[in-house]
PDB file of C-alpha atoms and ligand atoms in Angstrom:
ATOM      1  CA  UNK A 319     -23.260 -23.633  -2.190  1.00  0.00           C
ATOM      2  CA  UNK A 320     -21.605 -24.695  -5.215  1.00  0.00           C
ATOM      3  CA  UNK A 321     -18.326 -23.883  -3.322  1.00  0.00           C
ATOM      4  CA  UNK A 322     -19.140 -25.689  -0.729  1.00  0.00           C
ATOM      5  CA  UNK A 323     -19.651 -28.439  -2.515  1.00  0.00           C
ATOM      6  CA  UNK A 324     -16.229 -28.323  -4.757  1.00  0.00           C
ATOM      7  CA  UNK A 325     -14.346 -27.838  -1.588  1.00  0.00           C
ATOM      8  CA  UNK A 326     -15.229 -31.532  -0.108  1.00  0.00           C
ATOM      9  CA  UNK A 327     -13.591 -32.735  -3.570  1.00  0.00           C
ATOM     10  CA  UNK A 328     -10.079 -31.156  -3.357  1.00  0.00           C
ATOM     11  CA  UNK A 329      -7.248 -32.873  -2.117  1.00  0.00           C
ATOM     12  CA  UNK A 330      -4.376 -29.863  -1.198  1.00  0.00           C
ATOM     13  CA  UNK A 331      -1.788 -32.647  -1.496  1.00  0.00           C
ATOM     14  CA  UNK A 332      -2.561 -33.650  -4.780  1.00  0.00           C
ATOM     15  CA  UNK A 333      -0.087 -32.891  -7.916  1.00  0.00           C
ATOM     16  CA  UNK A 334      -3.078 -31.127  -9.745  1.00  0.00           C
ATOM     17  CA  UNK A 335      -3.971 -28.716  -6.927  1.00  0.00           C
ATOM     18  CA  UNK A 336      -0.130 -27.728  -5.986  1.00  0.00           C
ATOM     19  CA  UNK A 337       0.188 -27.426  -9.763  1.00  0.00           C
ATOM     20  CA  UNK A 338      -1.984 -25.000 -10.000  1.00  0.00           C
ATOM     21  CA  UNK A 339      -1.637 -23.536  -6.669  1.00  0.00           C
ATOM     22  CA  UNK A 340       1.941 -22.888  -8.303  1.00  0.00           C
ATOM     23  CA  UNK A 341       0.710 -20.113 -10.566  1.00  0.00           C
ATOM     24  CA  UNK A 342      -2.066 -18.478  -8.485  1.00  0.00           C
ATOM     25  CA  UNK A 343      -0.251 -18.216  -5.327  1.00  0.00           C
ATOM     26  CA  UNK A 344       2.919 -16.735  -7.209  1.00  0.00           C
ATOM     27  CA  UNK A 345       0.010 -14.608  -8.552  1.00  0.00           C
ATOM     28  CA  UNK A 346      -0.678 -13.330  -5.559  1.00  0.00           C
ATOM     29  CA  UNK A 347       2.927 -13.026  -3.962  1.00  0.00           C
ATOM     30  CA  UNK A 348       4.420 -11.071  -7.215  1.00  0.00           C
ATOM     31  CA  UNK A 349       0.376  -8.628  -6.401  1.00  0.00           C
ATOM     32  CA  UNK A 350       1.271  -8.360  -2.954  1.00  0.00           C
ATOM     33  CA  UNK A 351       5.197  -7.421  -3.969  1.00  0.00           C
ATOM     34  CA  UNK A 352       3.909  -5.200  -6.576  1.00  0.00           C
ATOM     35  CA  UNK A 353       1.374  -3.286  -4.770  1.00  0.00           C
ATOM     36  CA  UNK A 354       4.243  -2.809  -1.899  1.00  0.00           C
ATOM     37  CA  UNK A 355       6.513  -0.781  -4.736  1.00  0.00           C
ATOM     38  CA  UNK A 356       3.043   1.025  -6.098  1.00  0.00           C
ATOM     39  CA  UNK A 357       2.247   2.537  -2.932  1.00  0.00           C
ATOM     40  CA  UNK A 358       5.880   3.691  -2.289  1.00  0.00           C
ATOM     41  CA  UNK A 359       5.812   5.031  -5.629  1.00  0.00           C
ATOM     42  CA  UNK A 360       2.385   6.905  -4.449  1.00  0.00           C
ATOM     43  CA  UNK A 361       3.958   8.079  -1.355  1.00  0.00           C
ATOM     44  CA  UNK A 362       6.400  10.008  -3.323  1.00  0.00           C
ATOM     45  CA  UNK A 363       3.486  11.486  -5.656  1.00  0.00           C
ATOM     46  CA  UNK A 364       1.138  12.190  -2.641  1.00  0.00           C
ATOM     47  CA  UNK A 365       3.736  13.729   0.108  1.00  0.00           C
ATOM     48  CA  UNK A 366       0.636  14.843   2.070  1.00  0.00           C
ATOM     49  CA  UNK A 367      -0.528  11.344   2.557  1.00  0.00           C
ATOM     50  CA  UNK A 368       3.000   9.958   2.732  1.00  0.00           C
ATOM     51  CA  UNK A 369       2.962   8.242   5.875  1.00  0.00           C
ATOM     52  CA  UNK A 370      -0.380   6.954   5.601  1.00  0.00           C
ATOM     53  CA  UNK A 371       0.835   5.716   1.811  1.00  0.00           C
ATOM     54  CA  UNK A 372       4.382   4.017   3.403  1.00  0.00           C
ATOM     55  CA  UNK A 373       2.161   2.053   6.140  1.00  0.00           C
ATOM     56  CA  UNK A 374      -0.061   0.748   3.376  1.00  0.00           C
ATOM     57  CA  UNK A 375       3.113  -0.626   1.304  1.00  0.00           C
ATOM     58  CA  UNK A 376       4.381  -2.076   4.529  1.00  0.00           C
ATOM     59  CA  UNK A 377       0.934  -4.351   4.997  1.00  0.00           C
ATOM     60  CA  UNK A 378       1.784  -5.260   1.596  1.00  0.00           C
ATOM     61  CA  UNK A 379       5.068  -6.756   1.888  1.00  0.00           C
ATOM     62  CA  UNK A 380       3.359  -8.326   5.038  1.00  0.00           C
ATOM     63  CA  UNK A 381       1.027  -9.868   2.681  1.00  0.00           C
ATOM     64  CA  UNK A 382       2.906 -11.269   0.583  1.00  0.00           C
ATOM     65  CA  UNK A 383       5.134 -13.135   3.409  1.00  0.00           C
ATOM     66  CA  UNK A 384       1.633 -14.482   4.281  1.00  0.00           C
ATOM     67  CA  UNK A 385       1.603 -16.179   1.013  1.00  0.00           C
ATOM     68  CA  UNK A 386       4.642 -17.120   0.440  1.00  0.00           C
ATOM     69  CA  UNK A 387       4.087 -19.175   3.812  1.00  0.00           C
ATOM     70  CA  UNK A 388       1.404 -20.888   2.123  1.00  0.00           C
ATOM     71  CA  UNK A 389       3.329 -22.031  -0.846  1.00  0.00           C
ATOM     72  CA  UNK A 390       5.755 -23.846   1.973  1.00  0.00           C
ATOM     73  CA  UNK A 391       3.230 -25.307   4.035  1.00  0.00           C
ATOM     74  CA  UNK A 392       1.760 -27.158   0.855  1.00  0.00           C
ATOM     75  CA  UNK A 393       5.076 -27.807  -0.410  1.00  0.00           C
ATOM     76  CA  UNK A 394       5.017 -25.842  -3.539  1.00  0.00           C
ATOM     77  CA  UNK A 395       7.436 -23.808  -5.473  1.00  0.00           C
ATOM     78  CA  UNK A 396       5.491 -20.332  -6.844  1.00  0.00           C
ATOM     79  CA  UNK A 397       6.303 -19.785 -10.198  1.00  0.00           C
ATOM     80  CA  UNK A 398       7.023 -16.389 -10.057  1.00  0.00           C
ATOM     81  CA  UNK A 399       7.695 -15.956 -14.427  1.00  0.00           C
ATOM     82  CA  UNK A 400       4.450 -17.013 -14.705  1.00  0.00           C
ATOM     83  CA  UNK A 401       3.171 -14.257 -12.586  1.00  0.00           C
ATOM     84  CA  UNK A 402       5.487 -11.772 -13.479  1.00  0.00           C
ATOM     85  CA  UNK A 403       4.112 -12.413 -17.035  1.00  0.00           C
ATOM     86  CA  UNK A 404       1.095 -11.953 -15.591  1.00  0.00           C
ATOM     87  CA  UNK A 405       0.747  -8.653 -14.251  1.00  0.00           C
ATOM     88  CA  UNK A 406       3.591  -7.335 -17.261  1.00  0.00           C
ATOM     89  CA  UNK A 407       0.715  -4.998 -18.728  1.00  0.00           C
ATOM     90  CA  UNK A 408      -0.826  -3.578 -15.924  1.00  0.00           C
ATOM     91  CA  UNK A 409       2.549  -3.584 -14.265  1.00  0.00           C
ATOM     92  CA  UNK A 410       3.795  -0.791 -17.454  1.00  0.00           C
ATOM     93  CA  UNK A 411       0.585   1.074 -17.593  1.00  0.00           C
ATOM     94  CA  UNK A 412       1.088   1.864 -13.678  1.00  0.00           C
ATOM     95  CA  UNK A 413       5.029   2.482 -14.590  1.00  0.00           C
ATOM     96  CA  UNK A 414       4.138   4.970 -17.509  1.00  0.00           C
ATOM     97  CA  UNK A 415       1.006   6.696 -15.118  1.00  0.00           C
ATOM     98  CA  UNK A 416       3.801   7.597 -12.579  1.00  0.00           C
ATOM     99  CA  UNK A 417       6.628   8.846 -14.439  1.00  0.00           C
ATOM    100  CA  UNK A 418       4.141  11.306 -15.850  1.00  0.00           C
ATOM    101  CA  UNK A 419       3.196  12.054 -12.564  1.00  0.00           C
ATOM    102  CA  UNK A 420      -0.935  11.002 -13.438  1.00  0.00           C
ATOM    103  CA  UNK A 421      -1.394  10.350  -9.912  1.00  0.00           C
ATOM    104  CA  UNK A 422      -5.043   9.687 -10.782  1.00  0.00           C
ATOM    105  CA  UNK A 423      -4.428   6.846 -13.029  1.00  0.00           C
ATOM    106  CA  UNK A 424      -2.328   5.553 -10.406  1.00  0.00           C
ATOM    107  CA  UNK A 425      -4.855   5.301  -7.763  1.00  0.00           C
ATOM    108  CA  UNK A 426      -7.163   3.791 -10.387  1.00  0.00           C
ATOM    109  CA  UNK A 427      -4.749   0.924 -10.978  1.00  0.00           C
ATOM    110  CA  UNK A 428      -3.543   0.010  -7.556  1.00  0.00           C
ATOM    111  CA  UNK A 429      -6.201   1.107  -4.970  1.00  0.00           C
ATOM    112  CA  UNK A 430      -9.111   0.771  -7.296  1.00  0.00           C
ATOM    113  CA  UNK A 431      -8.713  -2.164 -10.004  1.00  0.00           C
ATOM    114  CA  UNK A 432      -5.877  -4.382  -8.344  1.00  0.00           C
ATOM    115  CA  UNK A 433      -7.846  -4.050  -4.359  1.00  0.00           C
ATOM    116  CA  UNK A 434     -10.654  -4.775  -6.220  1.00  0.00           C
ATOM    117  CA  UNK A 435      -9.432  -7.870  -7.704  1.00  0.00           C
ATOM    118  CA  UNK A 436      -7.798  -9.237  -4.740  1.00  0.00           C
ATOM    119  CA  UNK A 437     -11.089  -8.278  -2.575  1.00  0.00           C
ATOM    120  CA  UNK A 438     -13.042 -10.843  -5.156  1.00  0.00           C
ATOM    121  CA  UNK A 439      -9.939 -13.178  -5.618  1.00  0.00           C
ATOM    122  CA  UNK A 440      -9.345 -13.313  -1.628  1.00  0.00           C
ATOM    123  CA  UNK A 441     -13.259 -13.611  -0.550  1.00  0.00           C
ATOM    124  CA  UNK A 442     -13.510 -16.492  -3.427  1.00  0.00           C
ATOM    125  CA  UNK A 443     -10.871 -18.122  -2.167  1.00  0.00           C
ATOM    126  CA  UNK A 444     -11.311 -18.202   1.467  1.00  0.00           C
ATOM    127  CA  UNK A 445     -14.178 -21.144   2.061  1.00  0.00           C
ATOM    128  CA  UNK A 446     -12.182 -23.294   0.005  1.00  0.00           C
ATOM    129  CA  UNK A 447      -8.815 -22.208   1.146  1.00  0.00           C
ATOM    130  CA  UNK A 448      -6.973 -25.536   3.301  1.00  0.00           C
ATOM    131  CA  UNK A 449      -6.633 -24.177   6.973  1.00  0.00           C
ATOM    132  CA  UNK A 450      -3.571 -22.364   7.261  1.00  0.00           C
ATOM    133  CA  UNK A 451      -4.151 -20.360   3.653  1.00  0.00           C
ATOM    134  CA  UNK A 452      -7.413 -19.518   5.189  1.00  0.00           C
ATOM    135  CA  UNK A 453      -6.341 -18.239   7.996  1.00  0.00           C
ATOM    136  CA  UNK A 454      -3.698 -15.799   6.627  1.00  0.00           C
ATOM    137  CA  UNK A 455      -6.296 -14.544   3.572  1.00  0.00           C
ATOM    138  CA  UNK A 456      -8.981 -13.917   5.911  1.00  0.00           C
ATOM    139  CA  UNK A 457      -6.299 -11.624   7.976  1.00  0.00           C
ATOM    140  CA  UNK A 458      -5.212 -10.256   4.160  1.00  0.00           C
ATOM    141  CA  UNK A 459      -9.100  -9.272   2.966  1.00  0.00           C
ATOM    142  CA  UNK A 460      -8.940  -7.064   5.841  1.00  0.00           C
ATOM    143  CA  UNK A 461      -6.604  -5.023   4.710  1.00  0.00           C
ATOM    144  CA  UNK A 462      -6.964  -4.977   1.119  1.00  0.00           C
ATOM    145  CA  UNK A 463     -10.724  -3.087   2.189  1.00  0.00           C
ATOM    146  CA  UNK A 464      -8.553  -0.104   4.011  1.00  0.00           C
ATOM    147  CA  UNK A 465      -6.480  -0.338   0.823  1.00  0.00           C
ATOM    148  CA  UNK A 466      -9.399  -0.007  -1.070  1.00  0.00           C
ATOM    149  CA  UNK A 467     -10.350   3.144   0.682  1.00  0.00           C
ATOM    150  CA  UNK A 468      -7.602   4.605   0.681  1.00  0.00           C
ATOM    151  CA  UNK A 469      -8.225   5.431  -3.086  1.00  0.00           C
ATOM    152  CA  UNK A 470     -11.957   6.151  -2.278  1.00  0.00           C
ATOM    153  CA  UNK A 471     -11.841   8.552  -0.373  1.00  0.00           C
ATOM    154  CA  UNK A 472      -9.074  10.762  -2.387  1.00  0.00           C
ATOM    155  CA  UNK A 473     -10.863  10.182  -5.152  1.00  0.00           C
ATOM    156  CA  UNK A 474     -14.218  11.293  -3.897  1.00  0.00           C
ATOM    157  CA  UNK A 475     -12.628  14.697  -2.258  1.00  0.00           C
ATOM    158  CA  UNK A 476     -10.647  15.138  -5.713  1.00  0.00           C
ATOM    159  CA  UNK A 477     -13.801  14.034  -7.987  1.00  0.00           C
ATOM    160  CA  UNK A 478     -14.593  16.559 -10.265  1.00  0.00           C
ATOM    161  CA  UNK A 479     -11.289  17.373 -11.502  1.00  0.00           C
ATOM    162  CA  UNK A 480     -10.086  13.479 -11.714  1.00  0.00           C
ATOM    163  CA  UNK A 481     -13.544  12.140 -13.446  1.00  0.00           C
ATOM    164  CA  UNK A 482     -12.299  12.156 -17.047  1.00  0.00           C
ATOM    165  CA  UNK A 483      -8.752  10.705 -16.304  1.00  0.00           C
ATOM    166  CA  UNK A 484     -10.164   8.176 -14.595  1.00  0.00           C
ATOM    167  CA  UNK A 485     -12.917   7.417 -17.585  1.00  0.00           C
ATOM    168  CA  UNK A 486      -9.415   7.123 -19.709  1.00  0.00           C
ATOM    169  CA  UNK A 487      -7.248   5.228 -17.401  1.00  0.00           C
ATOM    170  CA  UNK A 488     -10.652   3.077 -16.800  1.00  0.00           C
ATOM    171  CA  UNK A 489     -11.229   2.106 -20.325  1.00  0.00           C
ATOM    172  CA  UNK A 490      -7.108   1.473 -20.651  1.00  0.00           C
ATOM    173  CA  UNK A 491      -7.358  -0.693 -17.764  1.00  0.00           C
ATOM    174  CA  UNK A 492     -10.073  -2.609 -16.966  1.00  0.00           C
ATOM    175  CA  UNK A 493      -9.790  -5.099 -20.030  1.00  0.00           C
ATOM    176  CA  UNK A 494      -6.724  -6.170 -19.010  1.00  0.00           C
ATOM    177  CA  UNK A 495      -8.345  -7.153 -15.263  1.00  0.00           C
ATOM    178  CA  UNK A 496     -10.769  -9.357 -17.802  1.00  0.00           C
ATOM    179  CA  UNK A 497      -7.352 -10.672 -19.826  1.00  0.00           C
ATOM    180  CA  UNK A 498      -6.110 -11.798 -16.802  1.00  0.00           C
ATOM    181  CA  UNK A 499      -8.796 -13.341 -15.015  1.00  0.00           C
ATOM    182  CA  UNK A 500      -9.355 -15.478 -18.631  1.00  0.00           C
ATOM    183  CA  UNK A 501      -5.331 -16.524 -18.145  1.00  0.00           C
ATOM    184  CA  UNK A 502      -6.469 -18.139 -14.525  1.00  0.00           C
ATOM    185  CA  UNK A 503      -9.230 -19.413 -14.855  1.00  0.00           C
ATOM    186  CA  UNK A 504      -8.684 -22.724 -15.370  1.00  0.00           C
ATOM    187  CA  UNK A 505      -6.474 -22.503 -12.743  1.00  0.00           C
ATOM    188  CA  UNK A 506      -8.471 -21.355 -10.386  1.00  0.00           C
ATOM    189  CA  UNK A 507     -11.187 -23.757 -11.142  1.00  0.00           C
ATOM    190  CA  UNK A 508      -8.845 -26.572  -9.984  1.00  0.00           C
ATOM    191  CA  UNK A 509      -8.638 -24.840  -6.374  1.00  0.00           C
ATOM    192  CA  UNK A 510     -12.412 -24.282  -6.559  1.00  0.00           C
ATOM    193  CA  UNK A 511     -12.972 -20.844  -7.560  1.00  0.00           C
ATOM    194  CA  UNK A 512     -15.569 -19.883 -10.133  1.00  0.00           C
ATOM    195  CA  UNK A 513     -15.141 -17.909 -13.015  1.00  0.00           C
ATOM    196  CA  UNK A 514     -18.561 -16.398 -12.781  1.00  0.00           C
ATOM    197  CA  UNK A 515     -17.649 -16.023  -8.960  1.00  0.00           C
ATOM    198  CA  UNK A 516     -14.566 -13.988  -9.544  1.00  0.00           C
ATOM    199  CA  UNK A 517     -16.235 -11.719 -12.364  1.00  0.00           C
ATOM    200  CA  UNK A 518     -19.259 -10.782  -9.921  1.00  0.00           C
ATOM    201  CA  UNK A 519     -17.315 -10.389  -6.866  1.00  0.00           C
ATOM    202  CA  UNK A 520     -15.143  -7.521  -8.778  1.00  0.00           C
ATOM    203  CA  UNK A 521     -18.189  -6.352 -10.358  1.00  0.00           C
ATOM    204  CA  UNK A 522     -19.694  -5.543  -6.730  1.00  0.00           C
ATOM    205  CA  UNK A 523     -16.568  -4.014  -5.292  1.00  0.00           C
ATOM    206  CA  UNK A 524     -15.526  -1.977  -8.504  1.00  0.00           C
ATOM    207  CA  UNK A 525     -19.333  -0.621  -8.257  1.00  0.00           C
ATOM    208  CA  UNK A 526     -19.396   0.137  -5.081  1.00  0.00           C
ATOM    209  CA  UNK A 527     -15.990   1.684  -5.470  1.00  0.00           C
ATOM    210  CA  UNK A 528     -16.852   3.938  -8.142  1.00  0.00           C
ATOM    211  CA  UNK A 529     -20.503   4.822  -6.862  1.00  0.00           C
ATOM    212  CA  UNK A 530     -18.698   5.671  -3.221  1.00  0.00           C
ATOM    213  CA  UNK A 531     -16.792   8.095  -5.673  1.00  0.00           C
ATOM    214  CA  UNK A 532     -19.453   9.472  -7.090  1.00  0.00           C
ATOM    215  CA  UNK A 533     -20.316   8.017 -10.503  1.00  0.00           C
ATOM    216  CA  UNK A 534     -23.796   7.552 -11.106  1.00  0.00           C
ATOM    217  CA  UNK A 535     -25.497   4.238 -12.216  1.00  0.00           C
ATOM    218  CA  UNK A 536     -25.249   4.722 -16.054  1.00  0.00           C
ATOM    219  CA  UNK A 537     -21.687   5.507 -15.365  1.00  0.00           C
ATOM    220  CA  UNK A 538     -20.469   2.901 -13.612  1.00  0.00           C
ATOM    221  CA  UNK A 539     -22.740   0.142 -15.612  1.00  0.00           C
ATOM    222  CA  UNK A 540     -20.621   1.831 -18.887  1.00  0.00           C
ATOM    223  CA  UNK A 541     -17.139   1.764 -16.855  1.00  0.00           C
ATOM    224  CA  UNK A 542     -17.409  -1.847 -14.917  1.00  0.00           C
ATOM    225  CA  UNK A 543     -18.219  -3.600 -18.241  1.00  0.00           C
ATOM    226  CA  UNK A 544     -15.478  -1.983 -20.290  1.00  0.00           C
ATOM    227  CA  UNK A 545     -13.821  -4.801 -21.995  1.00  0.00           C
ATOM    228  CA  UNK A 546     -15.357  -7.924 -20.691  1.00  0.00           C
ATOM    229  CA  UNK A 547     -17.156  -9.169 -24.114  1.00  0.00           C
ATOM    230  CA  UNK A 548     -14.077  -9.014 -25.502  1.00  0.00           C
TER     231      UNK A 548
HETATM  232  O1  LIG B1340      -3.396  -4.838  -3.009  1.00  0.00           O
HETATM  233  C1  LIG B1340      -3.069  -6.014  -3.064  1.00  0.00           C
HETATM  234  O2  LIG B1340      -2.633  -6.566  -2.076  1.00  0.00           O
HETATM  235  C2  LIG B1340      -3.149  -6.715  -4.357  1.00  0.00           C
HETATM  236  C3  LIG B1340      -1.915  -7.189  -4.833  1.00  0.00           C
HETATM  237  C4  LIG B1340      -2.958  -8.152  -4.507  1.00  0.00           C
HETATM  238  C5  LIG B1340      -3.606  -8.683  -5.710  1.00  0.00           C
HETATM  239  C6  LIG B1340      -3.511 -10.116  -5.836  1.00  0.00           C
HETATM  240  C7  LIG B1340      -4.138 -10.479  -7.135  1.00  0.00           C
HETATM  241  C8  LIG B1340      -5.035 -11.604  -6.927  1.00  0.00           C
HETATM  242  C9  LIG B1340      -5.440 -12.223  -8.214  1.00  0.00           C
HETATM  243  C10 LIG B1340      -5.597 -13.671  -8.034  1.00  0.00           C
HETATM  244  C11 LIG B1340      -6.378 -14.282  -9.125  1.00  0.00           C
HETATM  245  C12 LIG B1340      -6.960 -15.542  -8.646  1.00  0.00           C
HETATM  246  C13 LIG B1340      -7.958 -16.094  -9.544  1.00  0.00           C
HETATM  247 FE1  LIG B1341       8.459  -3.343 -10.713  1.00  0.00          FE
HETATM  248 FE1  LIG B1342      -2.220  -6.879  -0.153  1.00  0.00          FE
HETATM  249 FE1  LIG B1343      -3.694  -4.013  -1.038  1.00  0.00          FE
END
């Protein structure tokens, strides 16, 4: 409802909204380029699942076409230091996972955390998204669900042996996903998307996620919080 609401206020061809549509939308085009070179990177890792692994990093690229169409049709440039910036730490902690072949850790970062973020980002965003945006998100969130369980279900058929790397690579993780939402808030706010919005949409998605994988409550209540006081 409040959405609702803020949505009758903006003005897409205002300098305040493409200013800030400058930052999240590169946000989203350097995710969407990013998650195209993580899941060729997991391809390599996961030979059995290759094909399966180089279609997903082709919807990605896909994607992030998608948004860089929506930059243009609001006449905006993306700053795309900003977002590079952005997604630096996450970006290195996926880098390091690979090269030490922690496929695990991988999977946590792209298919879990990052599809999990853009699930809550791109369902947020969507009822207050102008027309064409809308349009190409709503295609997006489609995807970013098969993305999503992708990592689920190897996850859940490799759970017992993965469980404690993924506690780790959780706890390394997650309070950067907090970090980050912090650094866009504001942001965000000016395209009308809640904080509060954002934070429980993940929540949901990165609980489901993990219960699908078989944590139990008190584990997933300890992992999903990790890092957001602070
Ligand atoms: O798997 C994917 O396609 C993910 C890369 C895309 C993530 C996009 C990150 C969205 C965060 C936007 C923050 C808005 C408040
Ligand atoms: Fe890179
Ligand atoms: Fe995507
Ligand atoms: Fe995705």
């Amino acid at each position: 409802m409040v959405q609702m609401a803020a949505s009758l206020e903006l003005n897409f061809t205002s300098e305040i909204y493409k200013d800030a549509y400058s930052r999240i939308d590169a946000i989203v085009i350097e995710g969407e380029q990013e998650a195209h070179e993580n899941y060729i990177t997991l391809s390599g890792l996961l030979p059995d699942f290759q094909d399966d692994l180089v279609k997903l990093s082709k919807m990605e690229l896909r994607h992030k076409k998608g948004f860089e169409a929506c930059a243009r049709n609001l006449e905006v440039t993306p700053d795309l230091g900003f977002a590079k910036e952005f997604f630096a730490q996450l970006h290195d902690n996926f880098q390091v996972a690979a090269a030490a072949g922690n496929i695990v850790t991988c999977l946590l970062i792209q298919s879990l955390i990052i599809e999990c973020f853009a699930i809550a980002a791109y369902n947020i965003y969507i009822p207050v998204a102008d027309e064409f945006a809308k349009k190409i998100t709503e295609a997006v969130v489609k995807d970013e669900y098969m993305h999503l369980n992708f990592g689920e279900v190897w996850l859940q058929d490799n759970f017992e042996a993965s469980k404690v790397e993924l506690q780790t690579a959780n706890r390394q993780n997650l309070p950067l996903v907090w970090k980050m939402l912090n650094n866009v808030a504001k942001d965000a706010k000016v395209l009308g998307m809640e904080k509060d919005a954002l934070v429980e949409d993940f929540m949901i998605a990165y609980g489901e996620a993990l219960s699908n994988i078989g944590f139990n409550t008190g584990e997933i209540m300890r992992m999903s919080a990790y890092g957001l006081m602070g």
